[in-house]
Amino acid sequence: MTTPALLPLSGRRLPPLNLGASAFPHHRATLRLSEKFILLLILSAFITLCFGAFFFLPDSSKHKRFDLGLEDVLIPHVDTSKGGKNLGGFLIHGQGHDEHRHREEEERLRNKIRADHEKALEEAKEKLKKSRDEIQAEIQTEKNKVVQELKKKDSKPLPPVPLPNLIGINSGEPADPDIREKRNKIKEFYLNPWEGFRAPNPGNTLRPKNKKVIGRNSQMGATIVDALDTLYIMGLHDEFREAQEWIDKNLDFSVNSEVSVFEVNIRFIGGLLAAYYLSGQEVFKIKAVQLAGKLLPAFNTPTGIPWAMVNLKSGVGRNWGWASAGSSILAEFGTLHMEFVHLSYLTGDPVYYNKVMHIRKLLQKMDRPNGLYPNYLNPRTGRWGQHHTSVGGLGDSFYEYLLKAWLMSDKTDTEARKMYDDAIEAIEKHLIRKSNGGLTFIGEWKNGHLERKMGHLTCFAGGMFALGADGSRDDKAGHYLQLGAEIAHTCHESYDRTTLKLGPEAFKFDGGVEAVAVRQNEKYYILRPEVIETYWYMWRFTHDPKYRQWGWEAAQAIDKYCRVSGGFSGVKDVYSSSPTYDDVQQSFFLAETLKYLYLLFSNDDLLPLDNWVFNTEAHPLPVLHLANTTLSGNPAYR
Ligand code: DMJ
């Protein structure tokens, strides 16, 4: 038996073969020849068993561990017709096998093991002759191969699905020369910083004054992805193709980075999905799905309410340190629905849809103080944190997505519409007031007390009320359109009452102050879109020319006070006549602010609201008409 050569280590672990006196009964000192033979037989059977166990079992379990979740092709194949039995996934040989074939098979395996070992020894000897650098280079090549293989696997084409009605992907060119000129000016705004974040090194965020980008070597390219669909809508097709090429070659999510689930969803997944629907280029859909898969571990919490952050590589999630009692944030876990429904639709995989429906069901079951949704929910206990409610930061897009879930389903998701109507009624009752000067504002609810302060973020609600007017409960369409107009007016006042004619981050209606920021740290403008967003919705629903006029005022102020040599920057104080810059061009400036301005000066047949619903980052997603959503065989939609 050649065991020692094949088993150099485990052979040493075997007890020494001692056929001496101590091993046998005392009454006889020696063994008969037949007894010796039987003992020898037992011993050799035992060694064969150990031999088999040592070599075969670890090998197969090693494969299984390595490929777990990647491939199912390594799950042992079981063919019971040939005498094999499946026991918990392992094939047990034996019954019904012919002895001869069995021995042949054993012999074949033994030879294979011997050959493999000899080969491994040879390879090891060869390796030892190589220099450290050579070995390292080889390891790197192997690693690259694995990465390439994984990439190829990730890029597998997705199952074809019927495309929803993609109406209104056109130029939207206005006939009026004055409006056309304004629209061209907005396009020029976009092209001004393009040089700063274009391929080959777009980075994440532009520093327009320094002409640098944050995250130059990032494979994520936040701005180029977020700004992609605006390029397409503006008809900047060469630039769009350039961005597409960068995304195709470089955009990679296998990074050891902790990201905000909400931000990645609205900016990256929303941006990629919109680019896919507008251009039909498969690469965007594939990238969106790859990224979405990396967000899923964030949902592994006791309640299914996702963590705010997740590490894209390890899948470990956690919440913001500042959030009340370790809570997740309403506006974050409540702003996933639109994108996740589209992901399930495009992949045929219900996992995304189920995640967001689970969140909705959980929220439906909970008691709400005064019918209001608090901003904080603990993902471990499923209990609300502090009783703060806001239609601005921390709450805003949750309400927006309830309405848009209904619109995006071609108004069939009536559960979402009901939740929206209930929430808006409570908000109107407890948070919406008129100031002494007659301005309608939306305050914030803090532990049973109304704070008479409104954020720039809250200004999006004017557009939301107008968008939700049609289909509102008790046919209050006129009322909600009027409410939208009042909020638009208040937010316009917040711009008009500043020196730069740009809106502050937050403004008060208290102590004789109306629509003006009081605290120094609320006086900044970081190129936010919400006020212009509301002007655009109001324009689409009323065609009142004042909305185009207000939009143009804001565009001029941005041009005058935010434009710097390499793009557009936020300003630190809108009440100061000599602006100081924060030197950041937020990606939402290109994704939202400029897109809404461009649409404001375009014809309504460019992305009509009956067919497209804009996510909270202004990425248009098509309405999934019922016939297309209920794909046969897709359990997500049953
Ligand atoms: C955007 O990223 C989104 O609109 C989000 O919902 C909140 N606001 C920022 C821009 O201000």
mmCIF file of N, CA and C in Angstrom, residues 168-287:
data_model
loop_
_atom_site.group_PDB
_atom_site.id
_atom_site.type_symbol
_atom_site.label_atom_id
_atom_site.label_comp_id
_atom_site.label_asym_id
_atom_site.label_seq_id
_atom_site.Cartn_x
_atom_site.Cartn_y
_atom_site.Cartn_z
ATOM 1 N N GLY A 168 -43.493 60.277 -25.636
ATOM 2 C CA GLY A 168 -43.006 61.618 -25.311
ATOM 3 C C GLY A 168 -41.515 61.734 -25.121
ATOM 4 N N ILE A 169 -40.740 60.810 -25.742
ATOM 5 C CA ILE A 169 -39.284 61.018 -25.726
ATOM 6 C C ILE A 169 -38.988 61.794 -27.011
ATOM 7 N N ASN A 170 -39.162 63.104 -26.923
ATOM 8 C CA ASN A 170 -38.941 63.930 -28.116
ATOM 9 C C ASN A 170 -38.208 65.202 -27.707
ATOM 10 N N SER A 171 -38.058 66.122 -28.639
ATOM 11 C CA SER A 171 -37.238 67.300 -28.309
ATOM 12 C C SER A 171 -38.013 68.324 -27.486
ATOM 13 N N GLY A 172 -39.337 68.334 -27.585
ATOM 14 C CA GLY A 172 -40.139 69.293 -26.816
ATOM 15 C C GLY A 172 -39.815 70.744 -27.161
ATOM 16 N N GLU A 173 -39.299 70.962 -28.341
ATOM 17 C CA GLU A 173 -38.855 72.302 -28.778
ATOM 18 C C GLU A 173 -40.020 73.298 -28.787
ATOM 19 N N PRO A 174 -39.924 74.382 -28.032
ATOM 20 C CA PRO A 174 -41.032 75.346 -28.024
ATOM 21 C C PRO A 174 -41.014 76.224 -29.275
ATOM 22 N N ALA A 175 -42.210 76.640 -29.722
ATOM 23 C CA ALA A 175 -42.290 77.457 -30.942
ATOM 24 C C ALA A 175 -41.864 78.903 -30.647
ATOM 25 N N ASP A 176 -42.209 79.392 -29.483
ATOM 26 C CA ASP A 176 -41.932 80.780 -29.108
ATOM 27 C C ASP A 176 -40.407 81.022 -29.011
ATOM 28 N N PRO A 177 -39.861 81.951 -29.830
ATOM 29 C CA PRO A 177 -38.404 82.152 -29.843
ATOM 30 C C PRO A 177 -37.841 82.579 -28.491
ATOM 31 N N ASP A 178 -38.625 83.347 -27.722
ATOM 32 C CA ASP A 178 -38.133 83.795 -26.417
ATOM 33 C C ASP A 178 -37.962 82.599 -25.468
ATOM 34 N N ILE A 179 -38.959 81.731 -25.491
ATOM 35 C CA ILE A 179 -38.898 80.533 -24.621
ATOM 36 C C ILE A 179 -37.763 79.623 -25.093
ATOM 37 N N ARG A 180 -37.608 79.542 -26.417
ATOM 38 C CA ARG A 180 -36.535 78.696 -26.977
ATOM 39 C C ARG A 180 -35.160 79.196 -26.508
ATOM 40 N N GLU A 181 -35.032 80.501 -26.522
ATOM 41 C CA GLU A 181 -33.757 81.091 -26.110
ATOM 42 C C GLU A 181 -33.457 80.781 -24.635
ATOM 43 N N LYS A 182 -34.496 80.885 -23.823
ATOM 44 C CA LYS A 182 -34.308 80.589 -22.392
ATOM 45 C C LYS A 182 -33.900 79.118 -22.216
ATOM 46 N N ARG A 183 -34.574 78.276 -22.973
ATOM 47 C CA ARG A 183 -34.275 76.848 -22.873
ATOM 48 C C ARG A 183 -32.824 76.559 -23.292
ATOM 49 N N ASN A 184 -32.384 77.245 -24.356
ATOM 50 C CA ASN A 184 -30.993 77.050 -24.798
ATOM 51 C C ASN A 184 -29.998 77.512 -23.749
ATOM 52 N N LYS A 185 -30.401 78.561 -23.061
ATOM 53 C CA LYS A 185 -29.525 79.087 -22.004
ATOM 54 C C LYS A 185 -29.359 78.033 -20.893
ATOM 55 N N ILE A 186 -30.436 77.356 -20.566
ATOM 56 C CA ILE A 186 -30.364 76.314 -19.522
ATOM 57 C C ILE A 186 -29.448 75.180 -19.993
ATOM 58 N N LYS A 187 -29.538 74.859 -21.271
ATOM 59 C CA LYS A 187 -28.679 73.808 -21.818
ATOM 60 C C LYS A 187 -27.204 74.227 -21.692
ATOM 61 N N GLU A 188 -26.972 75.504 -21.935
ATOM 62 C CA GLU A 188 -25.588 76.021 -21.799
ATOM 63 C C GLU A 188 -25.125 75.916 -20.339
ATOM 64 N N PHE A 189 -26.047 76.153 -19.405
ATOM 65 C CA PHE A 189 -25.713 75.984 -17.972
ATOM 66 C C PHE A 189 -25.152 74.580 -17.746
ATOM 67 N N TYR A 190 -25.808 73.628 -18.387
ATOM 68 C CA TYR A 190 -25.406 72.233 -18.186
ATOM 69 C C TYR A 190 -24.008 71.986 -18.765
ATOM 70 N N LEU A 191 -23.804 72.521 -19.975
ATOM 71 C CA LEU A 191 -22.543 72.221 -20.655
ATOM 72 C C LEU A 191 -21.350 72.913 -20.013
ATOM 73 N N ASN A 192 -21.615 73.991 -19.298
ATOM 74 C CA ASN A 192 -20.515 74.716 -18.666
ATOM 75 C C ASN A 192 -19.673 73.829 -17.733
ATOM 76 N N PRO A 193 -20.281 73.103 -16.806
ATOM 77 C CA PRO A 193 -19.450 72.255 -15.939
ATOM 78 C C PRO A 193 -19.115 70.892 -16.540
ATOM 79 N N TRP A 194 -19.676 70.554 -17.685
ATOM 80 C CA TRP A 194 -19.492 69.208 -18.245
ATOM 81 C C TRP A 194 -18.025 68.818 -18.312
ATOM 82 N N GLU A 195 -17.188 69.751 -18.751
ATOM 83 C CA GLU A 195 -15.752 69.470 -18.850
ATOM 84 C C GLU A 195 -15.207 68.943 -17.524
ATOM 85 N N GLY A 196 -15.739 69.480 -16.424
ATOM 86 C CA GLY A 196 -15.212 69.179 -15.093
ATOM 87 C C GLY A 196 -15.474 67.763 -14.630
ATOM 88 N N PHE A 197 -16.546 67.161 -15.091
ATOM 89 C CA PHE A 197 -16.831 65.815 -14.573
ATOM 90 C C PHE A 197 -17.005 64.787 -15.682
ATOM 91 N N ARG A 198 -16.588 65.152 -16.908
ATOM 92 C CA ARG A 198 -16.750 64.190 -18.000
ATOM 93 C C ARG A 198 -15.717 63.060 -17.870
ATOM 94 N N ALA A 199 -15.923 62.025 -18.657
ATOM 95 C CA ALA A 199 -14.978 60.916 -18.678
ATOM 96 C C ALA A 199 -13.607 61.459 -19.129
ATOM 97 N N PRO A 200 -12.474 60.847 -18.849
ATOM 98 C CA PRO A 200 -12.359 59.510 -18.284
ATOM 99 C C PRO A 200 -12.363 59.461 -16.750
ATOM 100 N N ASN A 201 -12.255 60.613 -16.068
ATOM 101 C CA ASN A 201 -12.206 60.555 -14.598
ATOM 102 C C ASN A 201 -13.285 61.418 -13.978
ATOM 103 N N PRO A 202 -14.522 61.033 -14.071
ATOM 104 C CA PRO A 202 -15.596 61.934 -13.640
ATOM 105 C C PRO A 202 -15.674 62.166 -12.136
ATOM 106 N N GLY A 203 -15.166 61.231 -11.338
ATOM 107 C CA GLY A 203 -15.238 61.400 -9.882
ATOM 108 C C GLY A 203 -16.679 61.425 -9.398
ATOM 109 N N ASN A 204 -16.848 61.792 -8.140
ATOM 110 C CA ASN A 204 -18.208 61.788 -7.583
ATOM 111 C C ASN A 204 -18.877 63.153 -7.638
ATOM 112 N N THR A 205 -18.229 64.163 -7.065
ATOM 113 C CA THR A 205 -18.845 65.491 -6.999
ATOM 114 C C THR A 205 -17.844 66.546 -7.448
ATOM 115 N N LEU A 206 -18.341 67.508 -8.214
ATOM 116 C CA LEU A 206 -17.461 68.539 -8.763
ATOM 117 C C LEU A 206 -17.209 69.650 -7.744
ATOM 118 N N ARG A 207 -15.960 70.089 -7.682
ATOM 119 C CA ARG A 207 -15.609 71.323 -6.953
ATOM 120 C C ARG A 207 -15.394 72.371 -8.038
ATOM 121 N N PRO A 208 -16.411 73.176 -8.336
ATOM 122 C CA PRO A 208 -16.351 73.976 -9.557
ATOM 123 C C PRO A 208 -15.390 75.155 -9.499
ATOM 124 N N LYS A 209 -15.068 75.609 -8.303
ATOM 125 C CA LYS A 209 -14.156 76.748 -8.206
ATOM 126 C C LYS A 209 -12.705 76.266 -8.361
ATOM 127 N N ASN A 210 -12.426 75.202 -7.643
ATOM 128 C CA ASN A 210 -11.078 74.623 -7.707
ATOM 129 C C ASN A 210 -10.855 73.800 -8.959
ATOM 130 N N LYS A 211 -11.936 73.560 -9.685
ATOM 131 C CA LYS A 211 -11.909 72.680 -10.865
ATOM 132 C C LYS A 211 -11.314 71.306 -10.520
ATOM 133 N N LYS A 212 -11.801 70.777 -9.435
ATOM 134 C CA LYS A 212 -11.374 69.434 -9.025
ATOM 135 C C LYS A 212 -12.642 68.611 -8.799
ATOM 136 N N VAL A 213 -12.461 67.318 -8.650
ATOM 137 C CA VAL A 213 -13.626 66.521 -8.248
ATOM 138 C C VAL A 213 -13.308 65.768 -6.971
ATOM 139 N N ILE A 214 -14.359 65.514 -6.200
ATOM 140 C CA ILE A 214 -14.201 64.699 -5.000
ATOM 141 C C ILE A 214 -14.324 63.251 -5.467
ATOM 142 N N GLY A 215 -13.362 62.434 -5.078
ATOM 143 C CA GLY A 215 -13.404 61.020 -5.490
ATOM 144 C C GLY A 215 -12.975 60.829 -6.926
ATOM 145 N N ARG A 216 -11.858 61.445 -7.316
ATOM 146 C CA ARG A 216 -11.369 61.356 -8.702
ATOM 147 C C ARG A 216 -11.236 59.906 -9.170
ATOM 148 N N ASN A 217 -10.759 59.044 -8.275
ATOM 149 C CA ASN A 217 -10.535 57.658 -8.706
ATOM 150 C C ASN A 217 -11.710 56.738 -8.391
ATOM 151 N N SER A 218 -12.819 57.352 -8.022
ATOM 152 C CA SER A 218 -13.962 56.523 -7.666
ATOM 153 C C SER A 218 -14.506 55.792 -8.887
ATOM 154 N N GLN A 219 -14.896 54.529 -8.645
ATOM 155 C CA GLN A 219 -15.525 53.783 -9.753
ATOM 156 C C GLN A 219 -17.017 54.055 -9.783
ATOM 157 N N MET A 220 -17.485 54.905 -8.848
ATOM 158 C CA MET A 220 -18.929 55.100 -8.721
ATOM 159 C C MET A 220 -19.456 56.247 -9.595
ATOM 160 N N GLY A 221 -18.729 57.333 -9.755
ATOM 161 C CA GLY A 221 -19.127 58.412 -10.671
ATOM 162 C C GLY A 221 -20.507 58.978 -10.380
ATOM 163 N N ALA A 222 -20.732 59.470 -9.155
ATOM 164 C CA ALA A 222 -22.077 59.899 -8.745
ATOM 165 C C ALA A 222 -22.676 60.937 -9.695
ATOM 166 N N THR A 223 -21.891 61.952 -10.057
ATOM 167 C CA THR A 223 -22.461 63.020 -10.877
ATOM 168 C C THR A 223 -22.791 62.527 -12.286
ATOM 169 N N ILE A 224 -21.880 61.798 -12.878
ATOM 170 C CA ILE A 224 -22.118 61.373 -14.270
ATOM 171 C C ILE A 224 -23.362 60.466 -14.350
ATOM 172 N N VAL A 225 -23.586 59.668 -13.324
ATOM 173 C CA VAL A 225 -24.757 58.783 -13.340
ATOM 174 C C VAL A 225 -26.036 59.584 -13.066
ATOM 175 N N ASP A 226 -25.964 60.450 -12.061
ATOM 176 C CA ASP A 226 -27.149 61.222 -11.678
ATOM 177 C C ASP A 226 -27.571 62.163 -12.828
ATOM 178 N N ALA A 227 -26.577 62.655 -13.573
ATOM 179 C CA ALA A 227 -26.849 63.679 -14.590
ATOM 180 C C ALA A 227 -27.114 63.106 -15.974
ATOM 181 N N LEU A 228 -27.053 61.800 -16.072
ATOM 182 C CA LEU A 228 -27.130 61.108 -17.360
ATOM 183 C C LEU A 228 -28.407 61.394 -18.153
ATOM 184 N N ASP A 229 -29.555 61.222 -17.505
ATOM 185 C CA ASP A 229 -30.812 61.350 -18.264
ATOM 186 C C ASP A 229 -31.081 62.800 -18.675
ATOM 187 N N THR A 230 -30.515 63.771 -17.921
ATOM 188 C CA THR A 230 -30.687 65.170 -18.329
ATOM 189 C C THR A 230 -29.990 65.390 -19.677
ATOM 190 N N LEU A 231 -28.820 64.770 -19.838
ATOM 191 C CA LEU A 231 -28.113 64.857 -21.125
ATOM 192 C C LEU A 231 -29.027 64.376 -22.245
ATOM 193 N N TYR A 232 -29.658 63.262 -22.015
ATOM 194 C CA TYR A 232 -30.511 62.665 -23.058
ATOM 195 C C TYR A 232 -31.712 63.564 -23.357
ATOM 196 N N ILE A 233 -32.343 64.039 -22.294
ATOM 197 C CA ILE A 233 -33.541 64.873 -22.455
ATOM 198 C C ILE A 233 -33.188 66.176 -23.182
ATOM 199 N N MET A 234 -32.003 66.714 -22.902
ATOM 200 C CA MET A 234 -31.578 67.956 -23.559
ATOM 201 C C MET A 234 -31.083 67.715 -24.985
ATOM 202 N N GLY A 235 -31.086 66.482 -25.412
ATOM 203 C CA GLY A 235 -30.643 66.162 -26.771
ATOM 204 C C GLY A 235 -29.132 66.228 -26.930
ATOM 205 N N LEU A 236 -28.399 66.117 -25.825
ATOM 206 C CA LEU A 236 -26.929 66.150 -25.892
ATOM 207 C C LEU A 236 -26.427 64.713 -26.082
ATOM 208 N N HIS A 237 -26.650 64.188 -27.279
ATOM 209 C CA HIS A 237 -26.439 62.756 -27.480
ATOM 210 C C HIS A 237 -24.973 62.338 -27.547
ATOM 211 N N ASP A 238 -24.105 63.226 -28.048
ATOM 212 C CA ASP A 238 -22.670 62.856 -28.066
ATOM 213 C C ASP A 238 -22.154 62.717 -26.642
ATOM 214 N N GLU A 239 -22.539 63.673 -25.809
ATOM 215 C CA GLU A 239 -22.098 63.641 -24.410
ATOM 216 C C GLU A 239 -22.705 62.415 -23.717
ATOM 217 N N PHE A 240 -23.939 62.113 -24.055
ATOM 218 C CA PHE A 240 -24.605 60.951 -23.457
ATOM 219 C C PHE A 240 -23.840 59.669 -23.804
ATOM 220 N N ARG A 241 -23.437 59.568 -25.077
ATOM 221 C CA ARG A 241 -22.699 58.363 -25.504
ATOM 222 C C ARG A 241 -21.363 58.255 -24.766
ATOM 223 N N GLU A 242 -20.739 59.404 -24.572
ATOM 224 C CA GLU A 242 -19.448 59.418 -23.849
ATOM 225 C C GLU A 242 -19.651 58.914 -22.414
ATOM 226 N N ALA A 243 -20.710 59.411 -21.789
ATOM 227 C CA ALA A 243 -21.010 58.989 -20.415
ATOM 228 C C ALA A 243 -21.337 57.496 -20.390
ATOM 229 N N GLN A 244 -22.073 57.054 -21.383
ATOM 230 C CA GLN A 244 -22.447 55.633 -21.448
ATOM 231 C C GLN A 244 -21.211 54.743 -21.539
ATOM 232 N N GLU A 245 -20.259 55.192 -22.342
ATOM 233 C CA GLU A 245 -19.035 54.412 -22.506
ATOM 234 C C GLU A 245 -18.285 54.300 -21.179
ATOM 235 N N TRP A 246 -18.247 55.412 -20.459
ATOM 236 C CA TRP A 246 -17.551 55.374 -19.162
ATOM 237 C C TRP A 246 -18.262 54.404 -18.222
ATOM 238 N N ILE A 247 -19.586 54.492 -18.233
ATOM 239 C CA ILE A 247 -20.365 53.629 -17.338
ATOM 240 C C ILE A 247 -20.149 52.161 -17.694
ATOM 241 N N ASP A 248 -20.183 51.896 -18.970
ATOM 242 C CA ASP A 248 -20.009 50.527 -19.436
ATOM 243 C C ASP A 248 -18.656 49.968 -18.979
ATOM 244 N N LYS A 249 -17.623 50.777 -19.141
ATOM 245 C CA LYS A 249 -16.272 50.260 -18.853
ATOM 246 C C LYS A 249 -15.877 50.369 -17.392
ATOM 247 N N ASN A 250 -16.363 51.384 -16.713
ATOM 248 C CA ASN A 250 -15.797 51.673 -15.388
ATOM 249 C C ASN A 250 -16.729 51.556 -14.193
ATOM 250 N N LEU A 251 -17.993 51.824 -14.398
ATOM 251 C CA LEU A 251 -18.880 51.868 -13.230
ATOM 252 C C LEU A 251 -18.893 50.498 -12.562
ATOM 253 N N ASP A 252 -18.471 50.474 -11.310
ATOM 254 C CA ASP A 252 -18.276 49.201 -10.641
ATOM 255 C C ASP A 252 -18.658 49.361 -9.172
ATOM 256 N N PHE A 253 -19.472 48.449 -8.690
ATOM 257 C CA PHE A 253 -19.977 48.594 -7.328
ATOM 258 C C PHE A 253 -19.303 47.641 -6.357
ATOM 259 N N SER A 254 -18.287 46.913 -6.838
ATOM 260 C CA SER A 254 -17.643 45.984 -5.898
ATOM 261 C C SER A 254 -16.572 46.745 -5.116
ATOM 262 N N VAL A 255 -17.019 47.758 -4.402
ATOM 263 C CA VAL A 255 -16.088 48.581 -3.640
ATOM 264 C C VAL A 255 -16.357 48.413 -2.147
ATOM 265 N N ASN A 256 -15.299 48.532 -1.386
ATOM 266 C CA ASN A 256 -15.439 48.381 0.055
ATOM 267 C C ASN A 256 -15.861 49.728 0.646
ATOM 268 N N SER A 257 -17.101 50.132 0.347
ATOM 269 C CA SER A 257 -17.571 51.454 0.779
ATOM 270 C C SER A 257 -18.927 51.326 1.434
ATOM 271 N N GLU A 258 -19.118 52.176 2.412
ATOM 272 C CA GLU A 258 -20.420 52.246 3.068
ATOM 273 C C GLU A 258 -21.218 53.339 2.355
ATOM 274 N N VAL A 259 -22.418 53.020 1.913
ATOM 275 C CA VAL A 259 -23.197 54.013 1.170
ATOM 276 C C VAL A 259 -24.575 54.174 1.806
ATOM 277 N N SER A 260 -25.216 55.298 1.501
ATOM 278 C CA SER A 260 -26.588 55.506 1.952
ATOM 279 C C SER A 260 -27.518 54.765 0.985
ATOM 280 N N VAL A 261 -28.327 53.900 1.529
ATOM 281 C CA VAL A 261 -29.233 53.095 0.700
ATOM 282 C C VAL A 261 -30.175 54.020 -0.086
ATOM 283 N N PHE A 262 -30.687 55.024 0.592
ATOM 284 C CA PHE A 262 -31.611 55.983 -0.017
ATOM 285 C C PHE A 262 -30.951 56.744 -1.175
ATOM 286 N N GLU A 263 -29.774 57.323 -0.902
ATOM 287 C CA GLU A 263 -29.109 58.134 -1.931
ATOM 288 C C GLU A 263 -28.732 57.280 -3.137
ATOM 289 N N VAL A 264 -28.216 56.097 -2.867
ATOM 290 C CA VAL A 264 -27.830 55.227 -3.976
ATOM 291 C C VAL A 264 -29.077 54.837 -4.780
ATOM 292 N N ASN A 265 -30.158 54.612 -4.075
ATOM 293 C CA ASN A 265 -31.383 54.241 -4.789
ATOM 294 C C ASN A 265 -31.887 55.379 -5.671
ATOM 295 N N ILE A 266 -32.032 56.574 -5.080
ATOM 296 C CA ILE A 266 -32.667 57.645 -5.870
ATOM 297 C C ILE A 266 -31.745 58.185 -6.954
ATOM 298 N N ARG A 267 -30.424 58.245 -6.664
ATOM 299 C CA ARG A 267 -29.517 58.855 -7.643
ATOM 300 C C ARG A 267 -28.999 57.838 -8.652
ATOM 301 N N PHE A 268 -28.503 56.699 -8.153
ATOM 302 C CA PHE A 268 -27.878 55.729 -9.061
ATOM 303 C C PHE A 268 -28.913 54.831 -9.728
ATOM 304 N N ILE A 269 -29.709 54.152 -8.898
ATOM 305 C CA ILE A 269 -30.646 53.194 -9.504
ATOM 306 C C ILE A 269 -31.685 53.963 -10.309
ATOM 307 N N GLY A 270 -32.227 55.041 -9.713
ATOM 308 C CA GLY A 270 -33.196 55.866 -10.446
ATOM 309 C C GLY A 270 -32.591 56.410 -11.731
ATOM 310 N N GLY A 271 -31.340 56.919 -11.633
ATOM 311 C CA GLY A 271 -30.681 57.502 -12.806
ATOM 312 C C GLY A 271 -30.437 56.471 -13.892
ATOM 313 N N LEU A 272 -29.982 55.292 -13.493
ATOM 314 C CA LEU A 272 -29.690 54.245 -14.480
ATOM 315 C C LEU A 272 -30.972 53.721 -15.128
ATOM 316 N N LEU A 273 -32.022 53.554 -14.316
ATOM 317 C CA LEU A 273 -33.286 53.056 -14.875
ATOM 318 C C LEU A 273 -33.860 54.060 -15.875
ATOM 319 N N ALA A 274 -33.813 55.346 -15.513
ATOM 320 C CA ALA A 274 -34.343 56.369 -16.428
ATOM 321 C C ALA A 274 -33.540 56.380 -17.725
ATOM 322 N N ALA A 275 -32.205 56.282 -17.589
ATOM 323 C CA ALA A 275 -31.357 56.270 -18.793
ATOM 324 C C ALA A 275 -31.695 55.060 -19.659
ATOM 325 N N TYR A 276 -31.995 53.953 -19.011
ATOM 326 C CA TYR A 276 -32.366 52.749 -19.779
ATOM 327 C C TYR A 276 -33.668 52.966 -20.557
ATOM 328 N N TYR A 277 -34.670 53.461 -19.863
ATOM 329 C CA TYR A 277 -35.969 53.621 -20.546
ATOM 330 C C TYR A 277 -35.887 54.666 -21.661
ATOM 331 N N LEU A 278 -35.120 55.736 -21.425
ATOM 332 C CA LEU A 278 -35.047 56.791 -22.441
ATOM 333 C C LEU A 278 -34.257 56.334 -23.662
ATOM 334 N N SER A 279 -33.132 55.656 -23.422
ATOM 335 C CA SER A 279 -32.230 55.345 -24.538
ATOM 336 C C SER A 279 -32.361 53.917 -25.048
ATOM 337 N N GLY A 280 -32.933 53.040 -24.218
ATOM 338 C CA GLY A 280 -33.053 51.627 -24.608
ATOM 339 C C GLY A 280 -31.732 50.873 -24.500
ATOM 340 N N GLN A 281 -30.702 51.489 -23.923
ATOM 341 C CA GLN A 281 -29.393 50.820 -23.841
ATOM 342 C C GLN A 281 -29.337 49.865 -22.649
ATOM 343 N N GLU A 282 -29.181 48.600 -22.980
ATOM 344 C CA GLU A 282 -29.229 47.506 -22.000
ATOM 345 C C GLU A 282 -28.248 47.691 -20.825
ATOM 346 N N VAL A 283 -27.092 48.305 -21.116
ATOM 347 C CA VAL A 283 -26.057 48.422 -20.079
ATOM 348 C C VAL A 283 -26.585 49.115 -18.817
ATOM 349 N N PHE A 284 -27.472 50.075 -18.975
ATOM 350 C CA PHE A 284 -27.969 50.811 -17.808
ATOM 351 C C PHE A 284 -28.847 49.911 -16.932
ATOM 352 N N LYS A 285 -29.631 49.098 -17.599
ATOM 353 C CA LYS A 285 -30.504 48.185 -16.858
ATOM 354 C C LYS A 285 -29.643 47.183 -16.072
ATOM 355 N N ILE A 286 -28.636 46.652 -16.735
ATOM 356 C CA ILE A 286 -27.779 45.647 -16.082
ATOM 357 C C ILE A 286 -27.068 46.252 -14.870
ATOM 358 N N LYS A 287 -26.548 47.468 -15.038
ATOM 359 C CA LYS A 287 -25.837 48.108 -13.920
ATOM 360 C C LYS A 287 -26.802 48.386 -12.760
#
